[in-house]
């Protein structure tokens, strides 16, 4: 069985589903609909051949792109931001804002599109979020965003694709 970030896909699926269920009423059912996704059956070598080196490092190995490097920072058209790994819609352009951090930021996500887990790397405790369909890593959620949610979904632009309306 392939291992992703030191955790088997089945265990990771369970943990992501449980985390989403704890945060959002009814989200467990949404996350469960992806449990048999063919995207979850791809090997590490298959992912590596499908993605750019930067996208592979972020989506499959929880890397972080350098701030200010994403072309999506200047994307202001109407449309949808989708997972760069599998194409699942994650964010609407109306939810994007300039957080001043150097990464594309959103104040909410499409319900059921993301799973979360606690990240304790670098001696910090943060909430990390992943695509619910392919389990690709996207970024972290912080409590310093604008109204109406007060959240900041800080995303690696290399992990996203933009689809204009």
GROMACS .gro file of C-alpha atoms in nm:
model
  165
    1UNK     CA    1   0.000   0.000   0.000
    2UNK     CA    2   0.134   0.343  -0.093
    3UNK     CA    3   0.210   0.575   0.193
    4UNK     CA    4   0.135   0.946   0.182
    5UNK     CA    5   0.313   1.165   0.434
    6UNK     CA    6   0.392   0.865   0.654
    7UNK     CA    7   0.029   0.763   0.684
    8UNK     CA    8  -0.163   0.498   0.492
    9UNK     CA    9  -0.440   0.634   0.265
   10UNK     CA   10  -0.707   0.441   0.459
   11UNK     CA   11  -0.595   0.588   0.793
   12UNK     CA   12  -0.565   0.933   0.641
   13UNK     CA   13  -0.914   0.904   0.491
   14UNK     CA   14  -1.053   0.808   0.830
   15UNK     CA   15  -0.878   1.095   1.008
   16UNK     CA   16  -0.977   1.355   0.748
   17UNK     CA   17  -1.339   1.238   0.751
   18UNK     CA   18  -1.348   1.247   1.131
   19UNK     CA   19  -1.194   1.594   1.139
   20UNK     CA   20  -1.439   1.730   0.884
   21UNK     CA   21  -1.732   1.568   1.066
   22UNK     CA   22  -1.624   1.734   1.390
   23UNK     CA   23  -1.609   2.077   1.228
   24UNK     CA   24  -1.906   2.080   0.993
   25UNK     CA   25  -2.246   1.918   1.054
   26UNK     CA   26  -2.320   1.676   0.772
   27UNK     CA   27  -1.971   1.709   0.624
   28UNK     CA   28  -1.884   1.347   0.701
   29UNK     CA   29  -2.129   1.238   0.435
   30UNK     CA   30  -1.971   1.477   0.185
   31UNK     CA   31  -1.619   1.352   0.267
   32UNK     CA   32  -1.736   0.989   0.251
   33UNK     CA   33  -1.854   1.035  -0.107
   34UNK     CA   34  -1.489   1.061  -0.209
   35UNK     CA   35  -1.368   0.752  -0.016
   36UNK     CA   36  -1.360   0.534  -0.330
   37UNK     CA   37  -1.219   0.808  -0.554
   38UNK     CA   38  -0.987   0.682  -0.825
   39UNK     CA   39  -0.762   0.979  -0.740
   40UNK     CA   40  -0.681   0.811  -0.410
   41UNK     CA   41  -0.553   0.501  -0.588
   42UNK     CA   42  -0.273   0.679  -0.777
   43UNK     CA   43   0.079   0.582  -0.675
   44UNK     CA   44   0.341   0.835  -0.576
   45UNK     CA   45   0.514   0.778  -0.912
   46UNK     CA   46   0.188   0.847  -1.097
   47UNK     CA   47   0.139   1.171  -0.905
   48UNK     CA   48   0.497   1.274  -0.978
   49UNK     CA   49   0.443   1.222  -1.351
   50UNK     CA   50   0.114   1.419  -1.352
   51UNK     CA   51   0.226   1.727  -1.157
   52UNK     CA   52   0.495   1.991  -1.191
   53UNK     CA   53   0.780   1.947  -0.940
   54UNK     CA   54   0.650   2.240  -0.730
   55UNK     CA   55   0.289   2.118  -0.733
   56UNK     CA   56   0.405   1.765  -0.648
   57UNK     CA   57   0.606   1.892  -0.349
   58UNK     CA   58   0.308   2.085  -0.212
   59UNK     CA   59   0.015   1.857  -0.297
   60UNK     CA   60   0.174   1.521  -0.221
   61UNK     CA   61   0.443   1.606   0.037
   62UNK     CA   62   0.291   1.903   0.223
   63UNK     CA   63   0.550   2.150   0.101
   64UNK     CA   64   0.505   2.528   0.091
   65UNK     CA   65   0.569   2.758  -0.202
   66UNK     CA   66   0.763   3.079  -0.146
   67UNK     CA   67   0.536   3.375  -0.064
   68UNK     CA   68   0.463   3.618  -0.345
   69UNK     CA   69   0.543   3.369  -0.622
   70UNK     CA   70   0.193   3.260  -0.724
   71UNK     CA   71   0.041   3.409  -1.040
   72UNK     CA   72  -0.297   3.351  -0.870
   73UNK     CA   73  -0.228   3.642  -0.633
   74UNK     CA   74  -0.319   3.873  -0.923
   75UNK     CA   75  -0.617   3.666  -1.042
   76UNK     CA   76  -0.929   3.885  -1.003
   77UNK     CA   77  -1.168   3.743  -1.263
   78UNK     CA   78  -1.494   3.569  -1.176
   79UNK     CA   79  -1.457   3.193  -1.160
   80UNK     CA   80  -1.362   2.898  -0.944
   81UNK     CA   81  -1.035   2.786  -0.789
   82UNK     CA   82  -1.001   2.409  -0.818
   83UNK     CA   83  -0.758   2.152  -0.679
   84UNK     CA   84  -0.446   2.141  -0.894
   85UNK     CA   85  -0.428   1.766  -0.840
   86UNK     CA   86  -0.776   1.649  -0.933
   87UNK     CA   87  -0.984   1.950  -1.039
   88UNK     CA   88  -1.233   1.944  -0.748
   89UNK     CA   89  -1.386   2.293  -0.700
   90UNK     CA   90  -1.260   2.437  -0.369
   91UNK     CA   91  -1.312   2.816  -0.364
   92UNK     CA   92  -1.521   3.072  -0.552
   93UNK     CA   93  -1.344   3.386  -0.672
   94UNK     CA   94  -1.587   3.602  -0.471
   95UNK     CA   95  -1.431   3.457  -0.153
   96UNK     CA   96  -1.073   3.553  -0.242
   97UNK     CA   97  -0.912   3.854  -0.074
   98UNK     CA   98  -0.569   4.010  -0.035
   99UNK     CA   99  -0.442   3.898   0.305
  100UNK     CA  100  -0.103   4.062   0.256
  101UNK     CA  101   0.069   3.730   0.330
  102UNK     CA  102   0.193   3.651  -0.021
  103UNK     CA  103  -0.036   3.350  -0.069
  104UNK     CA  104  -0.384   3.334  -0.225
  105UNK     CA  105  -0.634   3.360   0.061
  106UNK     CA  106  -1.004   3.288   0.091
  107UNK     CA  107  -1.249   3.343   0.377
  108UNK     CA  108  -1.454   3.027   0.313
  109UNK     CA  109  -1.452   2.709   0.105
  110UNK     CA  110  -1.708   2.508  -0.089
  111UNK     CA  111  -1.885   2.285   0.167
  112UNK     CA  112  -1.749   1.930   0.177
  113UNK     CA  113  -1.453   2.008  -0.052
  114UNK     CA  114  -1.185   2.009   0.218
  115UNK     CA  115  -1.066   1.791   0.502
  116UNK     CA  116  -0.849   1.911   0.790
  117UNK     CA  117  -0.588   1.782   1.028
  118UNK     CA  118  -0.369   1.931   1.299
  119UNK     CA  119  -0.016   2.021   1.188
  120UNK     CA  120   0.243   2.047   1.466
  121UNK     CA  121   0.550   2.104   1.248
  122UNK     CA  122   0.792   2.385   1.332
  123UNK     CA  123   0.682   2.383   1.700
  124UNK     CA  124   0.343   2.533   1.610
  125UNK     CA  125  -0.010   2.400   1.619
  126UNK     CA  126  -0.198   2.483   1.299
  127UNK     CA  127  -0.498   2.348   1.109
  128UNK     CA  128  -0.392   2.210   0.773
  129UNK     CA  129  -0.641   2.153   0.493
  130UNK     CA  130  -0.648   1.902   0.209
  131UNK     CA  131  -0.866   1.832  -0.095
  132UNK     CA  132  -1.140   1.588   0.010
  133UNK     CA  133  -1.120   1.404  -0.323
  134UNK     CA  134  -0.746   1.341  -0.382
  135UNK     CA  135  -0.615   1.431  -0.033
  136UNK     CA  136  -0.374   1.685  -0.182
  137UNK     CA  137  -0.231   1.936   0.066
  138UNK     CA  138  -0.330   2.298   0.001
  139UNK     CA  139  -0.241   2.509   0.302
  140UNK     CA  140  -0.354   2.614   0.648
  141UNK     CA  141  -0.658   2.780   0.807
  142UNK     CA  142  -0.608   3.074   1.043
  143UNK     CA  143  -0.851   3.273   1.259
  144UNK     CA  144  -0.742   3.615   1.132
  145UNK     CA  145  -0.958   3.649   0.821
  146UNK     CA  146  -1.229   3.898   0.728
  147UNK     CA  147  -1.600   3.884   0.791
  148UNK     CA  148  -1.826   3.701   0.759
  149UNK     CA  149  -1.625   3.395   0.876
  150UNK     CA  150  -1.315   3.543   1.038
  151UNK     CA  151  -1.116   3.264   0.871
  152UNK     CA  152  -0.821   3.276   0.632
  153UNK     CA  153  -0.770   2.974   0.408
  154UNK     CA  154  -0.408   3.040   0.318
  155UNK     CA  155  -0.343   2.842   0.002
  156UNK     CA  156  -0.038   2.748  -0.195
  157UNK     CA  157  -0.116   2.885  -0.541
  158UNK     CA  158   0.077   2.601  -0.704
  159UNK     CA  159  -0.180   2.362  -0.555
  160UNK     CA  160  -0.467   2.542  -0.730
  161UNK     CA  161  -0.589   2.604  -1.084
  162UNK     CA  162  -0.825   2.883  -1.180
  163UNK     CA  163  -1.126   2.823  -1.406
  164UNK     CA  164  -1.277   3.150  -1.535
  165UNK     CA  165  -1.656   3.177  -1.532
   0.00000   0.00000   0.00000
